[in-house]
Amino acid sequence: MPKALAGLITFFLFTSYFSVFSQSERVKEFTKTLCSPEFHGRGYVSSGDSIAAEYIARTFNDIGLQPYNESFFQSFSFSVNSFPGRMALSLDSKILKPGIHFWADPSSGSGLFEGQLMNLSFEEVYHFKLDRVKLKQGTVLVWRNVGYKGDTLKRLNENLLRLTSTAPVIEVIDSKYSWSVAQESTEYPFLILQDSVFNNSMSRVKIEIDSRLKTHKARNVIGFLPAKRKTLKTILLSAHYDHLGRMGSDTYYPGGNDNASGNAMLISLAEKLKKNPLKKYNVLFVAFAGEEAGLLGSKYMVEHPLSPLNEIRFMLNLDIMGSGEEGITVVNSTLFPKEFKWLQKLNKKLKALPLIKPRGPAANSDHYFFTEAGVPAFFIYTMGPNKHYHDVFDTYDELSFQAFDDLSKLLEVFLRKF
Ligand SMILES: [Zn+2]
């Protein structure tokens, strides 16, 4: 660990959560910190997710939550493809910007390539009929993947991926690109390029990509708050803290709405419940790791529960809490109509949110494996004009916190109904 980094971690560890005065300021400061460049997008480069885990555990401790089985952490590991170093693409000597003009496919391999672009034909991609003899040293394949849909698009995408074992591939798209995390790596670099910066007369290309497929150690962060009455029955409140990390050393994904904001809601509820704990239920606060890589932290906890899963009366999973101008959606509401009715009635009474929209089960966040294992759960996300999702613009500054205080109040009252 470089000395500067050690100093930084110490700084975060010894700055108390309560050094800021009002609750809403504290929560915002906490969110801003999670989104800062020092947390590297809470992913797989420069220990970003680990720095976040330490910071969240320290905050749990400051609030007065207890460790569980003497620890704030549950450790596990998984394989992940990461982008710690160079991330450069130039076409006809035009230098393109990572995260704006181009992206490394999450599974992209490494390498330095300088040579000619070769535009692929539909035949070559769709029927996978590339004449390898045409490939010279430094050739980079390019395919304009625009105007296709359904099964045709599916087959084109599958074959593009197959071509990455032959030469570097650039896929040109004209839609928004949402970055993600992969657990495997292609042999050659695989880049995605925005159509607006491409034309098919371009010929010279230079690619420099450093990617590393590694086994990554991650930690779920756990804080415990006992009920007023001694009991084994528990309510689980969760939000994933990991995000996409860095795509090269100069570009990071701050993950403001997804999901620094969910951790902020977790913290705000922790503060409220610590002041006045639930009568009949312990509360387990969990900040999950590895969500973006495939719900891996919550899956691990379901497979390695801290206590029997049937002691969990209800789980409330929070993801994308930063807006709310258009209300919230409640995933699993159709499975648990009684609890959903409580939420709607309380919302009416408190006049908190403009809309509580029901939605059926979906495998779109950390409630999923708990639901599959029989734990009653809601997954709640806010809706509003902030559409930044898995892009470099999902920053702290874009968060309106419009419904934050009302939603926090509503969820507190909802939890006291159990
Ligand atoms: Zn996400």
Coordinates of C-alpha atoms and ligand atoms in Angstrom, one line a residue:
M1 CA 0.0 0.0 0.0
P2 CA 1.5 3.4 -0.9
K3 CA 2.0 5.8 2.0
A4 CA -0.4 8.4 0.6
L5 CA -3.2 5.8 0.5
A6 CA -2.5 4.6 4.1
G7 CA -2.7 8.3 5.2
L8 CA -6.0 8.7 3.4
I9 CA -7.6 5.6 5.0
T10 CA -6.5 6.8 8.4
F11 CA -8.1 10.2 7.7
F12 CA -11.4 8.5 6.9
L13 CA -11.2 6.2 9.8
F14 CA -10.6 9.0 12.3
T15 CA -13.1 11.5 11.0
S16 CA -16.3 10.9 13.0
Y17 CA -19.6 10.6 11.1
F18 CA -21.0 13.1 13.7
S19 CA -18.5 15.8 12.9
V20 CA -21.2 17.4 10.7
F21 CA -24.2 19.0 12.5
S22 CA -27.6 18.2 11.1
Q23 CA -28.7 14.7 9.9
S24 CA -29.4 15.7 6.4
E25 CA -26.0 17.3 6.1
R26 CA -24.3 14.3 7.6
V27 CA -26.1 12.0 5.2
K28 CA -25.1 14.2 2.2
E29 CA -21.5 14.4 3.4
F30 CA -21.4 10.6 3.7
T31 CA -22.8 10.1 0.2
K32 CA -20.4 12.6 -1.3
T33 CA -17.5 10.8 0.4
L34 CA -18.5 7.5 -1.1
C35 CA -18.6 9.1 -4.6
S36 CA -15.2 10.8 -4.2
P37 CA -12.3 9.9 -6.5
E38 CA -10.5 8.6 -3.4
F39 CA -13.0 5.7 -3.3
H40 CA -12.2 4.9 -7.0
G41 CA -15.8 4.0 -7.9
R42 CA -15.9 1.4 -5.1
G43 CA -14.7 -1.3 -7.4
Y44 CA -11.7 -3.4 -8.3
V45 CA -8.9 -0.9 -8.8
S46 CA -6.8 0.7 -6.0
S47 CA -8.8 -1.2 -3.4
G48 CA -11.8 1.1 -4.0
D49 CA -14.4 -1.3 -2.6
S50 CA -12.2 -2.1 0.4
I51 CA -11.8 1.6 1.3
A52 CA -15.6 2.0 1.1
A53 CA -16.1 -1.1 3.3
E54 CA -13.8 0.4 6.0
Y55 CA -15.6 3.8 5.8
I56 CA -19.1 2.3 6.1
A57 CA -18.0 0.0 9.0
R58 CA -16.5 3.1 10.8
T59 CA -19.8 4.9 10.2
F60 CA -21.9 2.0 11.6
N61 CA -19.6 2.1 14.7
D62 CA -19.9 5.9 15.1
I63 CA -23.7 5.6 15.0
G64 CA -23.6 2.9 17.7
L65 CA -24.4 -0.2 15.7
Q66 CA -22.7 -3.3 17.0
P67 CA -20.5 -5.8 15.1
Y68 CA -22.1 -9.2 14.6
N69 CA -20.1 -12.2 15.9
E70 CA -17.4 -9.7 16.9
S71 CA -17.0 -8.4 13.3
F72 CA -18.4 -5.7 11.1
F73 CA -17.4 -7.8 8.1
Q74 CA -18.2 -11.0 6.2
S75 CA -15.4 -11.9 3.7
F76 CA -15.7 -13.8 0.4
S77 CA -13.9 -13.8 -2.9
F78 CA -14.6 -14.0 -6.6
S79 CA -13.0 -13.6 -10.0
V80 CA -13.3 -10.2 -11.7
N81 CA -11.9 -8.5 -14.8
S82 CA -10.4 -5.1 -13.8
F83 CA -8.9 -2.1 -15.7
P84 CA -6.1 -0.7 -13.5
G85 CA -3.9 1.1 -16.1
R86 CA -3.9 2.3 -19.6
M87 CA -7.2 2.9 -21.4
A88 CA -6.6 4.6 -24.8
L89 CA -8.0 4.5 -28.2
S90 CA -7.1 6.7 -31.2
L91 CA -8.5 6.6 -34.7
D92 CA -6.7 8.4 -37.5
S93 CA -4.8 10.2 -34.7
K94 CA -8.0 11.5 -33.1
I95 CA -7.7 10.7 -29.4
L96 CA -11.0 9.5 -27.9
K97 CA -12.2 9.8 -24.4
P98 CA -12.9 6.7 -22.3
G99 CA -16.3 6.7 -20.7
I100 CA -17.6 9.3 -23.2
H101 CA -16.6 8.2 -26.7
F102 CA -15.6 4.6 -26.0
W103 CA -15.6 1.9 -23.4
A104 CA -13.8 -1.4 -22.7
D105 CA -16.3 -4.2 -22.8
P106 CA -16.3 -5.4 -19.2
S107 CA -14.7 -8.7 -20.4
S108 CA -12.0 -7.0 -22.6
G109 CA -8.5 -8.5 -22.7
S110 CA -5.3 -6.4 -22.7
G111 CA -2.8 -5.3 -25.2
L112 CA -1.1 -2.7 -27.3
F113 CA -2.1 -2.6 -31.0
E114 CA -1.2 -0.2 -33.7
G115 CA -2.2 -0.7 -37.3
Q116 CA -5.2 -0.7 -39.7
L117 CA -8.9 -0.9 -39.1
M118 CA -10.7 -3.6 -41.0
N119 CA -14.5 -3.0 -41.5
L120 CA -16.3 -6.3 -41.1
S121 CA -19.2 -7.3 -43.5
F122 CA -22.5 -8.7 -42.3
E123 CA -21.5 -12.1 -43.8
E124 CA -18.3 -12.1 -41.8
V125 CA -20.0 -11.4 -38.5
Y126 CA -23.4 -13.1 -38.9
H127 CA -22.1 -16.2 -40.6
F128 CA -18.8 -16.1 -38.8
K129 CA -17.0 -16.3 -42.1
L130 CA -13.9 -14.2 -41.6
D131 CA -11.0 -15.1 -43.9
R132 CA -8.1 -15.1 -41.4
V133 CA -5.6 -14.8 -44.3
K134 CA -6.7 -11.2 -44.7
L135 CA -5.5 -10.4 -41.1
K136 CA -2.2 -8.7 -40.9
Q137 CA -0.2 -7.8 -37.8
G138 CA -1.9 -4.9 -36.0
T139 CA -5.3 -5.4 -37.7
V140 CA -8.3 -4.3 -35.6
L141 CA -11.7 -5.5 -36.6
V142 CA -14.6 -3.0 -36.6
W143 CA -18.3 -3.7 -36.8
R144 CA -21.0 -1.1 -37.0
N145 CA -23.7 -2.8 -34.9
V146 CA -26.4 -0.4 -35.7
G147 CA -30.0 -1.1 -37.0
Y148 CA -30.2 -4.7 -35.9
K149 CA -32.5 -6.2 -33.3
G150 CA -34.0 -9.5 -31.9
D151 CA -32.4 -12.8 -32.8
T152 CA -30.2 -11.2 -35.5
L153 CA -28.7 -8.8 -33.0
K154 CA -28.2 -11.6 -30.5
R155 CA -26.3 -13.7 -33.0
L156 CA -24.2 -10.8 -34.1
N157 CA -23.3 -10.1 -30.5
E158 CA -22.4 -13.7 -29.9
N159 CA -20.2 -13.9 -33.0
L160 CA -18.5 -10.5 -32.1
L161 CA -17.5 -12.0 -28.8
R162 CA -16.1 -15.1 -30.6
L163 CA -14.1 -12.9 -32.9
T164 CA -12.2 -11.5 -29.9
S165 CA -10.2 -14.7 -29.9
T166 CA -8.8 -13.8 -33.4
A167 CA -8.0 -10.1 -33.2
P168 CA -9.0 -6.9 -31.3
V169 CA -12.6 -5.9 -32.0
I170 CA -14.4 -2.6 -31.9
E171 CA -18.1 -2.6 -31.9
V172 CA -19.8 0.7 -33.0
I173 CA -23.1 1.5 -31.4
D174 CA -25.5 4.4 -31.6
S175 CA -27.4 3.9 -28.3
K176 CA -26.5 4.7 -24.7
Y177 CA -23.9 2.4 -23.3
S178 CA -24.3 1.1 -19.7
W179 CA -21.0 -0.3 -18.4
S180 CA -20.9 -3.4 -16.1
V181 CA -18.6 -5.9 -14.5
A182 CA -17.4 -9.3 -16.0
Q183 CA -15.9 -12.3 -14.4
E184 CA -14.0 -13.5 -17.4
S185 CA -11.7 -12.0 -20.0
T186 CA -11.4 -12.1 -23.8
E187 CA -8.1 -12.9 -25.5
Y188 CA -7.8 -9.6 -27.4
P189 CA -9.2 -6.2 -26.5
F190 CA -12.9 -5.7 -27.1
L191 CA -14.0 -2.0 -27.3
I192 CA -17.3 -0.3 -27.7
L193 CA -17.4 3.0 -29.7
Q194 CA -20.0 5.7 -30.0
D195 CA -21.2 6.0 -33.6
S196 CA -21.0 9.9 -33.5
V197 CA -17.2 9.7 -33.4
F198 CA -16.8 7.0 -36.1
N199 CA -16.9 6.9 -39.9
N200 CA -16.0 3.9 -42.0
S201 CA -13.3 5.7 -44.0
M202 CA -11.2 5.8 -40.8
S203 CA -8.1 3.6 -41.2
R204 CA -5.3 4.1 -38.6
V205 CA -6.0 2.7 -35.1
K206 CA -4.1 2.6 -31.9
I207 CA -5.3 0.7 -28.8
E208 CA -3.7 0.5 -25.4
I209 CA -5.6 -1.4 -22.8
D210 CA -4.5 -2.9 -19.5
S211 CA -6.9 -5.3 -18.0
R212 CA -6.4 -7.9 -15.3
L213 CA -8.5 -10.9 -14.5
K214 CA -8.0 -11.6 -10.8
T215 CA -9.4 -13.2 -7.7
H216 CA -10.8 -10.4 -5.7
K217 CA -11.4 -10.4 -1.9
A218 CA -14.5 -8.5 -0.9
R219 CA -16.5 -7.9 2.3
N220 CA -20.1 -7.4 3.2
V221 CA -20.4 -4.8 6.0
I222 CA -22.7 -5.7 8.9
G223 CA -24.1 -3.6 11.7
F224 CA -26.4 -5.0 14.4
L225 CA -29.0 -3.2 16.5
P226 CA -30.8 -5.3 19.1
A227 CA -34.5 -4.9 19.8
K228 CA -35.8 -3.4 23.0
R229 CA -37.0 -6.9 24.0
K230 CA -34.5 -9.8 23.7
T231 CA -35.4 -11.8 20.6
L232 CA -34.0 -13.8 17.7
K233 CA -36.4 -12.2 15.2
T234 CA -34.7 -9.8 12.9
I235 CA -35.4 -7.3 10.1
L236 CA -32.7 -7.0 7.5
L237 CA -32.0 -3.6 5.9
S238 CA -29.6 -3.7 3.0
A239 CA -28.0 -1.6 0.3
H240 CA -25.1 -2.6 -1.9
Y241 CA -22.1 -0.3 -1.6
D242 CA -19.9 -1.6 -4.5
H243 CA -20.0 0.0 -7.9
L244 CA -18.1 -0.4 -11.2
G245 CA -14.8 1.0 -10.1
R246 CA -12.3 2.4 -12.6
M247 CA -12.1 1.9 -16.4
G248 CA -8.4 2.7 -16.7
S249 CA -6.4 4.9 -14.3
D250 CA -8.1 8.2 -15.3
T251 CA -11.8 7.3 -15.5
Y252 CA -14.0 6.2 -12.6
Y253 CA -17.7 5.5 -12.1
P254 CA -18.8 7.4 -9.0
G255 CA -22.1 5.5 -8.6
G256 CA -24.0 8.3 -6.9
N257 CA -27.5 7.1 -7.4
D258 CA -26.3 3.5 -7.7
N259 CA -25.8 3.0 -4.9
A260 CA -24.1 5.6 -2.6
S261 CA -27.6 6.9 -2.2
G262 CA -28.9 3.6 -0.8
N263 CA -26.1 3.5 1.8
A264 CA -27.1 7.0 2.7
M265 CA -30.7 5.8 3.4
L266 CA -29.3 2.8 5.4
I267 CA -27.3 5.3 7.5
S268 CA -30.3 7.6 8.0
L269 CA -32.5 4.7 9.2
A270 CA -29.7 3.4 11.4
E271 CA -29.5 6.8 13.1
K272 CA -33.2 7.0 13.7
L273 CA -33.6 3.4 14.9
K274 CA -30.6 3.7 17.2
K275 CA -32.3 6.5 19.0
N276 CA -35.4 4.4 19.4
P277 CA -34.9 0.7 18.6
L278 CA -37.8 -1.5 17.4
K279 CA -39.6 -3.2 20.2
K280 CA -39.8 -6.8 18.9
Y281 CA -37.2 -7.0 16.1
N282 CA -33.5 -6.7 16.0
V283 CA -32.3 -4.9 12.9
L284 CA -29.3 -6.1 10.8
F285 CA -27.9 -3.4 8.6
V286 CA -26.0 -4.9 5.7
A287 CA -24.0 -3.0 3.0
F288 CA -23.4 -5.7 0.4
A289 CA -20.3 -6.1 -1.8
G290 CA -20.1 -7.6 -5.3
E291 CA -23.6 -6.6 -6.4
E292 CA -22.5 -5.2 -9.7
A293 CA -20.6 -8.4 -10.5
G294 CA -23.9 -10.5 -10.2
L295 CA -25.4 -10.0 -6.7
L296 CA -22.4 -11.9 -5.3
G297 CA -22.3 -10.5 -1.8
S298 CA -26.0 -11.2 -1.1
K299 CA -25.8 -14.6 -2.7
Y300 CA -22.8 -15.4 -0.4
M301 CA -24.8 -14.3 2.6
V302 CA -27.8 -16.5 1.7
E303 CA -25.4 -19.5 1.3
H304 CA -23.5 -18.6 4.5
P305 CA -26.2 -16.9 6.7
L306 CA -25.0 -15.3 10.0
S307 CA -28.0 -16.8 11.7
P308 CA -30.9 -19.0 10.4
L309 CA -32.7 -17.3 7.5
N310 CA -36.1 -18.2 9.0
E311 CA -35.4 -15.7 11.8
I312 CA -35.6 -12.9 9.3
R313 CA -39.1 -11.5 9.4
F314 CA -38.6 -9.1 6.5
M315 CA -35.9 -7.7 4.3
L316 CA -35.9 -4.2 2.9
N317 CA -33.3 -3.7 0.1
L318 CA -32.5 -0.2 -1.0
D319 CA -30.9 0.7 -4.3
I320 CA -31.1 4.0 -6.2
M321 CA -32.4 6.3 -3.5
G322 CA -31.2 9.6 -4.9
S323 CA -34.3 11.0 -6.6
G324 CA -38.0 10.3 -6.0
E325 CA -39.7 13.2 -7.8
E326 CA -41.9 10.5 -9.4
G327 CA -42.2 8.3 -6.3
I328 CA -40.9 4.8 -5.7
T329 CA -41.3 1.3 -7.1
V330 CA -41.6 -1.7 -4.8
V331 CA -40.4 -5.0 -6.3
N332 CA -42.1 -8.1 -4.8
S333 CA -45.1 -6.1 -3.7
T334 CA -47.4 -8.7 -5.4
L335 CA -45.8 -11.4 -3.3
F336 CA -46.4 -9.6 0.0
P337 CA -49.7 -7.7 -0.4
K338 CA -50.3 -7.2 3.4
E339 CA -47.0 -5.3 3.9
F340 CA -47.5 -3.4 0.6
K341 CA -50.9 -2.2 1.9
W342 CA -49.2 -1.0 5.1
L343 CA -46.8 1.0 3.0
Q344 CA -49.5 2.6 0.9
K345 CA -51.7 3.4 3.9
L346 CA -48.8 5.0 5.8
N347 CA -47.8 7.0 2.7
K348 CA -51.3 8.4 2.4
K349 CA -51.3 9.3 6.1
L350 CA -47.9 11.0 6.0
K351 CA -48.4 12.5 2.5
A352 CA -44.8 11.4 1.8
L353 CA -44.5 10.3 -1.9
P354 CA -46.5 11.1 -5.0
L355 CA -46.6 7.4 -6.1
I356 CA -45.8 3.9 -4.8
K357 CA -45.8 1.7 -7.8
P358 CA -46.2 -2.1 -7.4
R359 CA -44.0 -4.5 -9.3
G360 CA -43.7 -8.3 -9.3
P361 CA -40.5 -10.3 -8.5
A362 CA -37.3 -9.3 -10.4
A363 CA -33.7 -10.5 -10.2
N364 CA -32.4 -6.9 -10.2
S365 CA -30.8 -6.4 -6.8
D366 CA -29.7 -8.0 -3.6
H367 CA -33.2 -9.1 -2.4
Y368 CA -33.3 -11.7 -5.1
F369 CA -31.4 -14.6 -3.6
F370 CA -33.1 -14.0 -0.2
T371 CA -36.5 -14.1 -1.9
E372 CA -35.6 -17.4 -3.6
A373 CA -34.6 -18.8 -0.2
G374 CA -38.0 -17.9 1.2
V375 CA -37.2 -14.6 3.1
P376 CA -40.0 -12.1 2.7
A377 CA -38.5 -9.0 1.0
F378 CA -39.2 -5.7 -0.8
F379 CA -36.7 -4.0 -3.0
I380 CA -37.4 -0.3 -3.2
Y381 CA -36.0 2.2 -5.8
T382 CA -36.8 5.8 -6.4
M383 CA -38.0 7.2 -9.8
G384 CA -37.3 10.6 -11.2
P385 CA -35.6 12.6 -13.9
N386 CA -32.1 11.4 -13.0
K387 CA -31.6 8.8 -15.7
H388 CA -27.8 8.4 -15.2
Y389 CA -27.2 4.7 -14.9
H390 CA -23.9 2.8 -15.0
D391 CA -22.2 5.8 -16.7
V392 CA -19.6 8.4 -15.6
F393 CA -22.4 11.0 -15.1
D394 CA -24.0 9.2 -12.1
T395 CA -22.3 11.7 -9.8
Y396 CA -23.1 13.1 -6.3
D397 CA -23.9 16.5 -7.9
E398 CA -26.7 14.9 -10.0
L399 CA -28.6 13.6 -6.9
S400 CA -31.6 15.7 -6.0
F401 CA -32.4 13.9 -2.7
Q402 CA -35.9 15.1 -3.5
A403 CA -37.8 12.4 -1.7
F404 CA -35.0 11.4 0.7
D405 CA -36.3 12.8 4.0
D406 CA -39.9 11.8 3.3
L407 CA -39.0 8.3 2.3
S408 CA -36.7 7.9 5.3
K409 CA -39.6 8.9 7.5
L410 CA -42.0 6.6 5.7
L411 CA -39.6 3.6 5.9
E412 CA -39.0 4.2 9.6
V413 CA -42.8 4.2 10.4
F414 CA -43.2 1.2 8.1
L415 CA -40.6 -0.7 10.1
R416 CA -42.3 0.2 13.4
K417 CA -45.5 -1.5 12.1
F418 CA -43.9 -5.0 12.4
Ligands
ZN1 ZN -25.8 -1.0 -10.6

